[in-house]
Amino acid sequence: MLRVITIRRTSSGYHSHRSGEQNKDVGGTNEVIVNSGSKKKKKQTDDEEEEEDEPVYIESSPCSRWQKRRETVAQRDIPGIDASYLAMDTEEGVEVVWNEVLFSEKKISDIQHNKISEVFDKLIELNHMNIVKFHGYWQDRTKTDDRPRVVFITEYMSSGSLKQFLRKTKKTKQNLSKNSWRRWCIQLLSALNYLHSCEEPIIHGNLTCDTIFIQNTGLLKIGSIAPDVLHHHVKSNSDSTAKNLHFRAPEIDTELTHITTAVDIYSLGMVTLE
């Protein structure tokens, strides 16, 4: 809508007349047109942009604390996990990762169900500055085909994996200093020592540059502990990728049913060489 302000000439100069009110002197023009409609249009456009920027939540946890979004997390390639999505922690107000593991079987036994719960209960209790935090988990069925699944919530590492960081430094032809390499090794050894010192030692079994994450402060965190455990207790559709086989200790791919914490030390050695 256009609002017209008429300028009339008086003995003291030019004055604008709007709704019977007199304003300050103006000069040089006989008529001023104020387009108030453009402001409304701009405001409407801003509102539409804000609506587009708002995240879309497609699923909530049973406790309604975590809300799953459409955005997938493609910062790692982890055996055992079928899909990872960004989610919002409504209690803490931070972004987290919503991980899903699907069963290929339509029904699981009570023994298997209890074993999974036992494993994740231990993972939630882990508290170390160099280990990605587990916040919660639950077991339910998918809405599409009624398949059993495990959903677990983990800390979101927005800075990416160690492999991504090393790729960036390689492109910029920057050499990693010995001090940085030493600090990283100390952090990783501290995390593994914490896992292996538990009452029942926890074996990661999938330690690679893809499952180690780095923050902008230089802090390293080991993630993806659960998928290896799930391979022993959950029959997932996801297959292990062959690109990281050189990180795995030889005994993992043999017929040996019992492996020790030594497999993580082997993988750590390969990571340090990388």
Short mmCIF file of C-alpha atoms in Angstrom, two decimals:
data_model
loop_
_atom_site.label_atom_id
_atom_site.label_comp_id
_atom_site.label_asym_id
_atom_site.label_seq_id
_atom_site.Cartn_x
_atom_site.Cartn_y
_atom_site.Cartn_z
CA MET A 1 0.00 0.00 0.00
CA LEU A 2 1.31 3.48 -0.89
CA ARG A 3 1.09 6.40 1.49
CA VAL A 4 1.34 9.86 -0.10
CA ILE A 5 2.81 12.79 1.79
CA THR A 6 1.90 16.15 0.25
CA ILE A 7 4.37 19.06 0.48
CA ARG A 8 2.84 22.53 0.71
CA ARG A 9 4.62 25.82 0.45
CA THR A 10 4.32 28.43 3.21
CA SER A 11 5.99 31.70 3.94
CA SER A 12 8.61 29.98 6.05
CA GLY A 13 9.44 27.33 3.51
CA TYR A 14 8.25 23.93 2.40
CA HIS A 15 6.36 21.78 4.87
CA SER A 16 5.00 18.29 4.62
CA HIS A 17 1.44 17.61 5.61
CA ARG A 18 0.44 14.16 6.86
CA SER A 19 -2.69 13.50 8.89
CA GLY A 20 -2.84 17.14 10.03
CA GLU A 21 0.70 17.07 11.58
CA GLN A 22 3.43 19.53 10.59
CA ASN A 23 6.97 18.23 10.09
CA LYS A 24 10.36 19.84 9.66
CA ASP A 25 11.32 21.86 6.57
CA VAL A 26 12.05 19.98 3.42
CA GLY A 27 13.12 21.31 0.10
CA GLY A 28 13.71 20.51 -3.50
CA THR A 29 10.66 18.32 -4.02
CA ASN A 30 6.97 18.92 -4.23
CA GLU A 31 5.82 15.42 -3.37
CA VAL A 32 7.28 12.53 -1.38
CA ILE A 33 6.00 8.97 -1.78
CA VAL A 34 6.71 6.51 1.01
CA ASN A 35 6.39 2.88 -0.05
CA SER A 36 5.48 1.12 3.16
CA GLY A 37 4.52 -1.99 1.21
CA SER A 38 8.18 -2.78 0.46
CA LYS A 39 8.91 -3.05 4.18
CA LYS A 40 6.07 -5.49 4.64
CA LYS A 41 7.33 -7.52 1.71
CA LYS A 42 10.85 -7.62 3.14
CA LYS A 43 9.53 -8.69 6.53
CA GLN A 44 7.50 -11.44 4.90
CA THR A 45 10.59 -12.67 3.03
CA ASP A 46 12.62 -12.72 6.26
CA ASP A 47 9.90 -14.74 7.98
CA GLU A 48 9.89 -17.26 5.12
CA GLU A 49 13.68 -17.62 5.32
CA GLU A 50 13.47 -18.23 9.06
CA GLU A 51 10.87 -20.94 8.49
CA GLU A 52 13.12 -22.61 5.89
CA ASP A 53 16.08 -22.54 8.30
CA GLU A 54 14.12 -24.26 11.06
CA PRO A 55 15.10 -27.95 11.36
CA VAL A 56 12.50 -30.61 10.64
CA TYR A 57 12.12 -33.27 13.32
CA ILE A 58 10.87 -36.61 12.02
CA GLU A 59 11.02 -38.80 15.12
CA SER A 60 11.38 -38.54 18.89
CA SER A 61 12.83 -40.86 21.50
CA PRO A 62 10.41 -42.67 23.86
CA CYS A 63 11.31 -40.18 26.60
CA SER A 64 10.91 -37.23 24.14
CA ARG A 65 14.34 -35.90 25.11
CA TRP A 66 16.02 -36.52 21.73
CA GLN A 67 14.47 -35.40 18.46
CA LYS A 68 15.72 -36.90 15.21
CA ARG A 69 16.30 -34.62 12.21
CA ARG A 70 16.49 -35.34 8.48
CA GLU A 71 20.18 -34.43 8.18
CA THR A 72 22.44 -37.48 8.07
CA VAL A 73 25.88 -37.59 9.64
CA ALA A 74 28.39 -38.69 7.01
CA GLN A 75 31.55 -38.04 8.97
CA ARG A 76 32.49 -41.69 9.37
CA ASP A 77 32.07 -45.12 7.83
CA ILE A 78 31.48 -47.52 10.71
CA PRO A 79 30.65 -51.22 10.44
CA GLY A 80 27.43 -52.17 12.19
CA ILE A 81 25.66 -48.81 12.03
CA ASP A 82 22.97 -48.65 9.35
CA ALA A 83 22.31 -44.90 9.60
CA SER A 84 23.31 -41.85 11.64
CA TYR A 85 21.31 -38.62 11.87
CA LEU A 86 21.65 -35.28 13.57
CA ALA A 87 19.33 -34.89 16.54
CA MET A 88 18.56 -32.30 19.20
CA ASP A 89 18.93 -32.86 22.92
CA THR A 90 15.98 -30.85 24.24
CA GLU A 91 17.25 -30.96 27.84
CA GLU A 92 20.79 -29.73 27.18
CA GLY A 93 20.02 -27.72 24.03
CA VAL A 94 22.87 -29.26 22.01
CA GLU A 95 23.14 -31.34 18.85
CA VAL A 96 23.78 -35.07 19.20
CA VAL A 97 24.01 -38.08 16.86
CA TRP A 98 21.11 -40.49 16.49
CA ASN A 99 22.57 -43.91 15.50
CA GLU A 100 20.46 -46.81 14.24
CA VAL A 101 21.33 -50.49 14.01
CA LEU A 102 18.76 -52.71 12.29
CA PHE A 103 18.30 -56.43 12.81
CA SER A 104 17.99 -58.73 9.84
CA GLU A 105 15.80 -61.05 11.92
CA LYS A 106 12.18 -60.29 12.63
CA LYS A 107 12.41 -61.50 16.21
CA ILE A 108 15.20 -61.54 18.78
CA SER A 109 15.46 -63.71 21.86
CA ASP A 110 15.21 -62.42 25.41
CA ILE A 111 18.80 -63.50 25.99
CA GLN A 112 20.01 -61.40 23.06
CA HIS A 113 17.86 -58.47 24.17
CA ASN A 114 19.30 -58.59 27.71
CA LYS A 115 22.86 -58.90 26.41
CA ILE A 116 22.47 -55.76 24.30
CA SER A 117 21.08 -53.88 27.28
CA GLU A 118 23.99 -55.05 29.42
CA VAL A 119 26.52 -53.85 26.85
CA PHE A 120 24.99 -50.40 26.42
CA ASP A 121 24.47 -49.90 30.15
CA LYS A 122 28.25 -50.22 30.52
CA LEU A 123 28.94 -47.88 27.61
CA ILE A 124 26.73 -45.15 29.09
CA GLU A 125 28.75 -45.30 32.31
CA LEU A 126 31.99 -44.49 30.45
CA ASN A 127 33.28 -41.05 31.35
CA HIS A 128 36.61 -39.97 29.88
CA MET A 129 37.61 -36.75 28.18
CA ASN A 130 39.10 -38.64 25.22
CA ILE A 131 36.08 -40.89 24.59
CA VAL A 132 32.94 -39.83 22.73
CA LYS A 133 30.11 -39.75 25.25
CA PHE A 134 27.15 -42.14 25.11
CA HIS A 135 23.96 -40.44 26.29
CA GLY A 136 21.30 -43.12 26.01
CA TYR A 137 19.81 -46.00 24.04
CA TRP A 138 16.61 -47.99 23.53
CA GLN A 139 15.35 -50.98 21.59
CA ASP A 140 12.21 -50.83 19.48
CA ARG A 141 10.88 -51.66 16.02
CA THR A 142 10.90 -49.68 12.80
CA LYS A 143 7.61 -48.16 11.70
CA THR A 144 8.02 -49.15 8.05
CA ASP A 145 8.66 -52.91 8.20
CA ASP A 146 8.42 -53.66 11.94
CA ARG A 147 12.05 -54.78 12.17
CA PRO A 148 13.84 -54.79 15.54
CA ARG A 149 16.43 -52.06 15.93
CA VAL A 150 18.74 -50.47 18.46
CA VAL A 151 18.95 -46.67 18.65
CA PHE A 152 21.73 -45.04 20.66
CA ILE A 153 22.58 -41.38 21.15
CA THR A 154 26.18 -40.17 21.13
CA GLU A 155 28.05 -36.89 21.39
CA TYR A 156 28.26 -34.93 18.11
CA MET A 157 31.81 -34.18 16.95
CA SER A 158 31.29 -31.31 14.52
CA SER A 159 34.99 -30.88 13.64
CA GLY A 160 35.17 -34.24 11.88
CA SER A 161 37.46 -37.24 12.04
CA LEU A 162 41.23 -37.44 12.32
CA LYS A 163 41.35 -38.77 8.77
CA GLN A 164 39.58 -35.69 7.45
CA PHE A 165 41.99 -33.45 9.37
CA LEU A 166 45.05 -35.26 8.01
CA ARG A 167 43.66 -35.00 4.48
CA LYS A 168 43.30 -31.22 4.87
CA THR A 169 46.85 -30.79 6.19
CA LYS A 170 48.16 -32.89 3.31
CA LYS A 171 46.49 -30.59 0.78
CA THR A 172 48.01 -27.52 2.41
CA LYS A 173 51.40 -29.30 2.58
CA GLN A 174 51.67 -28.63 6.31
CA ASN A 175 53.79 -31.08 8.28
CA LEU A 176 52.54 -32.27 11.65
CA SER A 177 54.95 -31.30 14.42
CA LYS A 178 56.44 -33.94 16.71
CA ASN A 179 54.89 -32.23 19.72
CA SER A 180 51.41 -32.50 18.21
CA TRP A 181 51.99 -36.15 17.31
CA ARG A 182 53.19 -36.85 20.85
CA ARG A 183 50.16 -35.13 22.41
CA TRP A 184 47.81 -37.14 20.22
CA CYS A 185 49.49 -40.44 21.15
CA ILE A 186 49.23 -39.63 24.87
CA GLN A 187 45.51 -38.84 24.54
CA LEU A 188 44.78 -42.05 22.64
CA LEU A 189 46.79 -44.17 25.07
CA SER A 190 44.91 -42.58 27.97
CA ALA A 191 41.56 -43.47 26.41
CA LEU A 192 42.56 -47.06 25.64
CA ASN A 193 44.01 -47.53 29.12
CA TYR A 194 40.67 -46.38 30.56
CA LEU A 195 38.72 -48.87 28.42
CA HIS A 196 41.10 -51.76 29.09
CA SER A 197 41.17 -51.07 32.84
CA CYS A 198 37.43 -51.55 33.33
CA GLU A 199 36.33 -54.38 35.60
CA GLU A 200 35.47 -56.25 32.43
CA PRO A 201 37.90 -54.82 29.84
CA ILE A 202 36.20 -53.13 26.89
CA ILE A 203 37.82 -53.86 23.54
CA HIS A 204 37.22 -51.26 20.87
CA GLY A 205 38.12 -53.51 17.95
CA ASN A 206 37.53 -50.83 15.32
CA LEU A 207 40.17 -48.18 16.01
CA THR A 208 41.01 -46.29 12.80
CA CYS A 209 41.55 -42.69 11.72
CA ASP A 210 37.83 -42.67 10.83
CA THR A 211 36.75 -43.53 14.39
CA ILE A 212 38.99 -40.95 16.07
CA PHE A 213 37.64 -37.41 16.16
CA ILE A 214 39.41 -34.11 16.67
CA GLN A 215 38.12 -30.85 18.08
CA ASN A 216 39.36 -27.39 17.11
CA THR A 217 41.23 -27.27 20.43
CA GLY A 218 43.36 -30.28 19.46
CA LEU A 219 41.49 -32.65 21.78
CA LEU A 220 41.12 -36.17 20.38
CA LYS A 221 38.20 -38.46 21.18
CA ILE A 222 37.78 -42.15 20.40
CA GLY A 223 34.32 -42.97 19.12
CA SER A 224 32.37 -45.88 17.65
CA ILE A 225 33.00 -48.32 20.48
CA ALA A 226 29.53 -49.86 20.26
CA PRO A 227 29.53 -51.13 16.65
CA ASP A 228 32.23 -53.72 17.34
CA VAL A 229 30.28 -54.93 20.36
CA LEU A 230 27.13 -55.07 18.24
CA HIS A 231 28.88 -57.32 15.74
CA HIS A 232 29.13 -59.94 18.48
CA HIS A 233 25.55 -59.64 19.72
CA VAL A 234 23.49 -58.12 16.89
CA LYS A 235 23.07 -59.50 13.41
CA SER A 236 23.19 -56.27 11.44
CA ASN A 237 22.73 -55.87 7.70
CA SER A 238 25.74 -53.58 7.42
CA ASP A 239 28.98 -55.13 6.19
CA SER A 240 32.47 -54.11 7.25
CA THR A 241 34.26 -51.97 4.72
CA ALA A 242 37.51 -53.31 3.31
CA LYS A 243 39.31 -49.99 3.11
CA ASN A 244 40.42 -50.04 6.77
CA LEU A 245 41.56 -53.65 6.98
CA HIS A 246 45.18 -52.59 7.50
CA PHE A 247 44.18 -51.16 10.90
CA ARG A 248 42.82 -54.49 12.12
CA ALA A 249 44.94 -56.99 14.00
CA PRO A 250 45.33 -60.31 12.12
CA GLU A 251 43.61 -62.33 14.86
CA ILE A 252 40.34 -60.40 14.42
CA ASP A 253 39.72 -61.93 11.00
CA THR A 254 40.72 -65.45 11.98
CA GLU A 255 38.53 -68.10 13.49
CA LEU A 256 39.66 -67.24 17.02
CA THR A 257 36.60 -66.54 19.15
CA HIS A 258 38.50 -64.83 21.96
CA ILE A 259 40.47 -61.66 21.30
CA THR A 260 42.33 -59.52 23.81
CA THR A 261 43.06 -55.83 24.32
CA ALA A 262 46.19 -56.35 22.23
CA VAL A 263 44.14 -55.85 19.07
CA ASP A 264 43.57 -52.20 20.05
CA ILE A 265 47.30 -51.67 20.63
CA TYR A 266 47.98 -53.05 17.15
CA SER A 267 45.42 -50.65 15.66
CA LEU A 268 46.88 -47.74 17.62
CA GLY A 269 50.30 -48.47 16.13
CA MET A 270 48.82 -48.35 12.63
CA VAL A 271 47.06 -45.07 13.44
CA THR A 272 50.29 -43.45 14.63
CA LEU A 273 52.03 -44.53 11.42
CA GLU A 274 49.22 -43.04 9.37
#
